[in-house]
């Protein structure tokens, strides 16, 4: 589904954000991407959707190489849920936020309405469709932001710190929703307990490098985690 080979990405000051990162994500597999602040987690996710352009290495999604020719197509097939839901909720009503992707893709209003209502219902947030994001809780915003991504039927899902701003009840709702999603996922998170509930593997980043790629028994190695700033 997703394959990164020797991906390197630098900040404007020449500091490496990602340093020769390589790994693969299989169909229906979920990976937790962990690392201390500044390790490169968000930069890696942004590179996968072509927002940041690697200086070397390759990224392949579902058999298609990411480049300037294919970037728009692959962005349409990849759903990115940002850390702050307010970055994805900008319309007067949640219905319009969720409908935005469909309308932007040129779908008619009948198909748009069908997709929006089905997506909201699948996340159990149909009651939010005629509300403003300004009046929602952190958990409600998070689920609405996920809806804006799921409505376009992406083949790959990327999440950046999805449990940020969530209380325990909202986190449980998020876990239940993620377990129902069939798409493969990469979830950047500091929440180890959450990651263990929804992911199959854990990849550790340190200074932009992949320092471990293993199952969750890795998290029992306290000496290793401390060496990674975790």
mmCIF file of C-alpha atoms in Angstrom:
data_model
loop_
_atom_site.group_PDB
_atom_site.id
_atom_site.type_symbol
_atom_site.label_atom_id
_atom_site.label_comp_id
_atom_site.label_asym_id
_atom_site.label_seq_id
_atom_site.Cartn_x
_atom_site.Cartn_y
_atom_site.Cartn_z
ATOM 1 C CA UNK A 1 0.000 0.000 0.000
ATOM 2 C CA UNK A 2 2.694 2.499 1.054
ATOM 3 C CA UNK A 3 6.437 2.229 0.601
ATOM 4 C CA UNK A 4 9.098 4.751 1.617
ATOM 5 C CA UNK A 5 12.656 4.207 0.401
ATOM 6 C CA UNK A 6 15.559 6.285 1.759
ATOM 7 C CA UNK A 7 13.415 9.428 2.102
ATOM 8 C CA UNK A 8 15.401 12.493 3.159
ATOM 9 C CA UNK A 9 13.922 15.922 3.828
ATOM 10 C CA UNK A 10 15.656 19.043 5.163
ATOM 11 C CA UNK A 11 14.432 22.247 6.769
ATOM 12 C CA UNK A 12 15.445 25.590 5.193
ATOM 13 C CA UNK A 13 18.396 25.816 7.616
ATOM 14 C CA UNK A 14 19.664 22.474 6.185
ATOM 15 C CA UNK A 15 18.802 20.524 9.344
ATOM 16 C CA UNK A 16 17.471 17.098 8.359
ATOM 17 C CA UNK A 17 13.806 16.676 9.268
ATOM 18 C CA UNK A 18 13.775 13.151 7.814
ATOM 19 C CA UNK A 19 16.982 11.195 7.328
ATOM 20 C CA UNK A 20 16.875 8.220 4.932
ATOM 21 C CA UNK A 21 13.587 6.853 6.254
ATOM 22 C CA UNK A 22 12.469 3.524 4.840
ATOM 23 C CA UNK A 23 9.476 1.365 5.736
ATOM 24 C CA UNK A 24 6.387 -0.202 4.197
ATOM 25 C CA UNK A 25 2.742 -0.216 5.252
ATOM 26 C CA UNK A 26 0.582 -3.137 4.212
ATOM 27 C CA UNK A 27 -3.085 -3.198 3.272
ATOM 28 C CA UNK A 28 -5.346 -2.830 6.354
ATOM 29 C CA UNK A 29 -2.281 -2.427 8.590
ATOM 30 C CA UNK A 30 -2.035 0.322 11.211
ATOM 31 C CA UNK A 31 1.297 1.833 12.261
ATOM 32 C CA UNK A 32 1.925 4.020 15.297
ATOM 33 C CA UNK A 33 4.587 6.640 14.562
ATOM 34 C CA UNK A 34 6.198 7.726 17.812
ATOM 35 C CA UNK A 35 9.108 9.921 18.833
ATOM 36 C CA UNK A 36 9.944 12.918 20.973
ATOM 37 C CA UNK A 37 8.884 16.415 19.936
ATOM 38 C CA UNK A 38 10.885 17.446 16.886
ATOM 39 C CA UNK A 39 11.683 13.871 15.882
ATOM 40 C CA UNK A 40 10.130 14.417 12.433
ATOM 41 C CA UNK A 41 6.734 12.729 12.763
ATOM 42 C CA UNK A 42 4.646 15.530 11.258
ATOM 43 C CA UNK A 43 7.234 16.235 8.565
ATOM 44 C CA UNK A 44 7.085 12.594 7.505
ATOM 45 C CA UNK A 45 3.296 12.670 7.229
ATOM 46 C CA UNK A 46 3.444 15.911 5.232
ATOM 47 C CA UNK A 47 5.971 14.344 2.863
ATOM 48 C CA UNK A 48 3.661 11.375 2.249
ATOM 49 C CA UNK A 49 0.932 13.713 0.959
ATOM 50 C CA UNK A 50 3.371 15.841 -1.024
ATOM 51 C CA UNK A 51 3.029 18.999 1.069
ATOM 52 C CA UNK A 52 6.763 18.796 1.829
ATOM 53 C CA UNK A 53 8.991 17.601 -0.994
ATOM 54 C CA UNK A 54 11.829 15.206 -0.141
ATOM 55 C CA UNK A 55 15.237 16.025 -1.560
ATOM 56 C CA UNK A 56 15.948 12.354 -2.141
ATOM 57 C CA UNK A 57 14.319 8.951 -1.852
ATOM 58 C CA UNK A 58 10.947 7.742 -3.087
ATOM 59 C CA UNK A 59 7.390 7.448 -1.779
ATOM 60 C CA UNK A 60 4.987 5.022 -3.431
ATOM 61 C CA UNK A 61 1.276 4.783 -2.669
ATOM 62 C CA UNK A 62 -0.771 1.864 -3.965
ATOM 63 C CA UNK A 63 1.695 1.255 -6.771
ATOM 64 C CA UNK A 64 1.994 4.908 -7.854
ATOM 65 C CA UNK A 65 5.212 6.862 -7.341
ATOM 66 C CA UNK A 66 4.700 10.256 -5.684
ATOM 67 C CA UNK A 67 6.033 13.057 -7.902
ATOM 68 C CA UNK A 68 4.932 16.394 -9.338
ATOM 69 C CA UNK A 69 2.784 14.647 -11.940
ATOM 70 C CA UNK A 70 0.958 12.313 -9.547
ATOM 71 C CA UNK A 71 0.800 14.426 -6.369
ATOM 72 C CA UNK A 72 -2.744 15.732 -6.900
ATOM 73 C CA UNK A 73 -4.094 12.263 -7.670
ATOM 74 C CA UNK A 74 -2.414 10.745 -4.606
ATOM 75 C CA UNK A 75 -3.629 13.544 -2.342
ATOM 76 C CA UNK A 76 -7.187 12.726 -3.386
ATOM 77 C CA UNK A 77 -6.582 9.112 -2.372
ATOM 78 C CA UNK A 78 -4.941 9.943 0.964
ATOM 79 C CA UNK A 79 -6.802 11.346 3.952
ATOM 80 C CA UNK A 80 -4.851 13.558 6.368
ATOM 81 C CA UNK A 81 -6.372 14.451 9.747
ATOM 82 C CA UNK A 82 -4.379 17.338 11.235
ATOM 83 C CA UNK A 83 -3.542 17.682 14.920
ATOM 84 C CA UNK A 84 -5.771 20.737 15.331
ATOM 85 C CA UNK A 85 -9.337 20.120 14.053
ATOM 86 C CA UNK A 86 -9.774 23.860 13.489
ATOM 87 C CA UNK A 87 -7.363 23.512 10.553
ATOM 88 C CA UNK A 88 -9.999 21.401 8.772
ATOM 89 C CA UNK A 89 -13.247 23.010 9.933
ATOM 90 C CA UNK A 90 -13.788 26.396 8.330
ATOM 91 C CA UNK A 91 -17.338 26.441 6.911
ATOM 92 C CA UNK A 92 -20.435 27.861 8.677
ATOM 93 C CA UNK A 93 -21.897 24.387 9.306
ATOM 94 C CA UNK A 94 -20.387 20.930 9.798
ATOM 95 C CA UNK A 95 -22.472 19.651 6.872
ATOM 96 C CA UNK A 96 -20.665 22.093 4.580
ATOM 97 C CA UNK A 97 -17.266 21.208 6.046
ATOM 98 C CA UNK A 98 -17.845 17.525 5.289
ATOM 99 C CA UNK A 99 -19.371 18.293 1.881
ATOM 100 C CA UNK A 100 -16.437 20.478 0.845
ATOM 101 C CA UNK A 101 -14.268 17.641 -0.471
ATOM 102 C CA UNK A 102 -17.112 16.171 -2.512
ATOM 103 C CA UNK A 103 -18.031 19.530 -4.009
ATOM 104 C CA UNK A 104 -14.382 20.290 -4.735
ATOM 105 C CA UNK A 105 -14.189 16.982 -6.619
ATOM 106 C CA UNK A 106 -17.158 18.012 -8.762
ATOM 107 C CA UNK A 107 -19.758 15.627 -7.330
ATOM 108 C CA UNK A 108 -23.392 16.684 -7.693
ATOM 109 C CA UNK A 109 -25.438 17.641 -4.637
ATOM 110 C CA UNK A 110 -27.409 14.373 -4.601
ATOM 111 C CA UNK A 111 -24.243 12.279 -4.345
ATOM 112 C CA UNK A 112 -22.663 14.781 -1.974
ATOM 113 C CA UNK A 113 -25.660 14.630 0.355
ATOM 114 C CA UNK A 114 -25.631 10.823 0.312
ATOM 115 C CA UNK A 115 -21.936 10.654 1.156
ATOM 116 C CA UNK A 116 -22.103 13.308 3.866
ATOM 117 C CA UNK A 117 -25.041 11.696 5.630
ATOM 118 C CA UNK A 118 -23.538 8.201 5.409
ATOM 119 C CA UNK A 119 -20.198 9.417 6.745
ATOM 120 C CA UNK A 120 -21.708 11.342 9.635
ATOM 121 C CA UNK A 121 -23.893 8.359 10.511
ATOM 122 C CA UNK A 122 -20.917 5.962 10.433
ATOM 123 C CA UNK A 123 -19.158 8.158 13.019
ATOM 124 C CA UNK A 124 -22.375 8.588 15.023
ATOM 125 C CA UNK A 125 -22.304 12.385 14.685
ATOM 126 C CA UNK A 126 -25.321 13.022 12.440
ATOM 127 C CA UNK A 127 -26.620 15.401 15.092
ATOM 128 C CA UNK A 128 -23.731 17.774 14.367
ATOM 129 C CA UNK A 129 -24.461 18.433 10.704
ATOM 130 C CA UNK A 130 -26.346 21.703 11.214
ATOM 131 C CA UNK A 131 -24.056 23.036 13.940
ATOM 132 C CA UNK A 132 -21.065 25.349 13.759
ATOM 133 C CA UNK A 133 -17.640 24.036 14.719
ATOM 134 C CA UNK A 134 -17.380 27.077 17.004
ATOM 135 C CA UNK A 135 -19.991 25.483 19.267
ATOM 136 C CA UNK A 136 -18.486 21.979 19.432
ATOM 137 C CA UNK A 137 -16.389 20.243 22.074
ATOM 138 C CA UNK A 138 -12.865 19.047 21.303
ATOM 139 C CA UNK A 139 -14.097 15.494 20.779
ATOM 140 C CA UNK A 140 -16.914 16.584 18.476
ATOM 141 C CA UNK A 141 -14.495 18.675 16.433
ATOM 142 C CA UNK A 142 -12.128 15.729 16.122
ATOM 143 C CA UNK A 143 -14.855 13.426 14.808
ATOM 144 C CA UNK A 144 -16.107 16.105 12.403
ATOM 145 C CA UNK A 145 -12.563 16.599 11.085
ATOM 146 C CA UNK A 146 -12.300 12.844 10.486
ATOM 147 C CA UNK A 147 -15.603 12.979 8.604
ATOM 148 C CA UNK A 148 -14.213 15.631 6.234
ATOM 149 C CA UNK A 149 -11.546 13.100 5.248
ATOM 150 C CA UNK A 150 -13.572 9.867 5.175
ATOM 151 C CA UNK A 151 -16.278 11.325 2.920
ATOM 152 C CA UNK A 152 -13.941 11.188 -0.096
ATOM 153 C CA UNK A 153 -13.254 7.440 0.382
ATOM 154 C CA UNK A 154 -9.439 7.640 0.722
ATOM 155 C CA UNK A 155 -7.335 4.498 0.379
ATOM 156 C CA UNK A 156 -4.843 5.599 3.056
ATOM 157 C CA UNK A 157 -5.352 7.531 6.313
ATOM 158 C CA UNK A 158 -2.811 9.668 8.161
ATOM 159 C CA UNK A 159 -3.448 11.057 11.655
ATOM 160 C CA UNK A 160 -1.307 13.625 13.481
ATOM 161 C CA UNK A 161 -1.787 13.398 17.275
ATOM 162 C CA UNK A 162 -5.491 12.438 17.046
ATOM 163 C CA UNK A 163 -5.994 12.217 20.828
ATOM 164 C CA UNK A 164 -4.908 15.825 21.410
ATOM 165 C CA UNK A 165 -7.667 17.886 23.094
ATOM 166 C CA UNK A 166 -9.729 14.774 23.899
ATOM 167 C CA UNK A 167 -11.218 13.775 27.247
ATOM 168 C CA UNK A 168 -11.474 10.026 28.102
ATOM 169 C CA UNK A 169 -15.002 9.672 26.696
ATOM 170 C CA UNK A 170 -14.048 11.300 23.388
ATOM 171 C CA UNK A 171 -10.920 9.151 23.215
ATOM 172 C CA UNK A 172 -12.999 5.987 23.611
ATOM 173 C CA UNK A 173 -15.279 7.142 20.793
ATOM 174 C CA UNK A 174 -12.251 7.796 18.594
ATOM 175 C CA UNK A 175 -10.800 4.360 19.296
ATOM 176 C CA UNK A 176 -14.097 2.717 18.380
ATOM 177 C CA UNK A 177 -14.287 4.722 15.145
ATOM 178 C CA UNK A 178 -10.703 3.911 14.138
ATOM 179 C CA UNK A 179 -11.252 0.205 14.702
ATOM 180 C CA UNK A 180 -14.142 0.301 12.213
ATOM 181 C CA UNK A 181 -12.103 1.969 9.446
ATOM 182 C CA UNK A 182 -10.736 -0.547 6.965
ATOM 183 C CA UNK A 183 -8.095 1.720 5.437
ATOM 184 C CA UNK A 184 -4.429 1.304 6.401
ATOM 185 C CA UNK A 185 -3.311 4.044 8.786
ATOM 186 C CA UNK A 186 -0.248 5.836 10.063
ATOM 187 C CA UNK A 187 -0.939 7.490 13.399
ATOM 188 C CA UNK A 188 1.619 9.908 14.835
ATOM 189 C CA UNK A 189 1.068 10.000 18.579
ATOM 190 C CA UNK A 190 2.607 10.373 22.031
ATOM 191 C CA UNK A 191 -0.240 8.344 23.555
ATOM 192 C CA UNK A 192 1.223 4.855 23.890
ATOM 193 C CA UNK A 193 -1.847 3.233 25.436
ATOM 194 C CA UNK A 194 -4.032 4.590 22.631
ATOM 195 C CA UNK A 195 -1.552 3.440 19.993
ATOM 196 C CA UNK A 196 -1.460 -0.068 21.415
ATOM 197 C CA UNK A 197 -5.249 -0.299 21.115
ATOM 198 C CA UNK A 198 -5.512 0.646 17.448
ATOM 199 C CA UNK A 199 -2.161 -0.172 15.824
ATOM 200 C CA UNK A 200 -0.331 -3.331 14.791
ATOM 201 C CA UNK A 201 3.227 -1.993 14.701
ATOM 202 C CA UNK A 202 5.248 0.850 16.131
ATOM 203 C CA UNK A 203 7.872 2.876 14.276
ATOM 204 C CA UNK A 204 10.177 5.103 16.318
ATOM 205 C CA UNK A 205 11.717 8.279 14.904
ATOM 206 C CA UNK A 206 14.746 9.961 16.462
ATOM 207 C CA UNK A 207 16.251 13.029 14.784
ATOM 208 C CA UNK A 208 14.432 12.132 11.599
ATOM 209 C CA UNK A 209 15.730 8.562 11.492
ATOM 210 C CA UNK A 210 13.772 5.339 11.861
ATOM 211 C CA UNK A 211 15.434 3.783 14.883
ATOM 212 C CA UNK A 212 12.969 0.913 15.418
ATOM 213 C CA UNK A 213 10.182 -0.862 13.560
ATOM 214 C CA UNK A 214 8.644 -3.603 15.682
ATOM 215 C CA UNK A 215 5.548 -4.860 17.478
ATOM 216 C CA UNK A 216 4.363 -3.280 20.722
ATOM 217 C CA UNK A 217 6.597 -5.431 22.888
ATOM 218 C CA UNK A 218 9.163 -2.744 22.017
ATOM 219 C CA UNK A 219 7.426 -0.414 24.467
ATOM 220 C CA UNK A 220 8.416 -2.707 27.347
ATOM 221 C CA UNK A 221 12.075 -1.790 26.796
ATOM 222 C CA UNK A 222 12.367 1.206 29.095
ATOM 223 C CA UNK A 223 16.081 1.676 28.462
ATOM 224 C CA UNK A 224 15.465 1.967 24.718
ATOM 225 C CA UNK A 225 12.541 4.343 25.169
ATOM 226 C CA UNK A 226 14.589 6.620 27.400
ATOM 227 C CA UNK A 227 17.369 6.667 24.803
ATOM 228 C CA UNK A 228 14.780 7.907 22.290
ATOM 229 C CA UNK A 229 13.519 10.691 24.541
ATOM 230 C CA UNK A 230 10.258 8.844 25.267
#
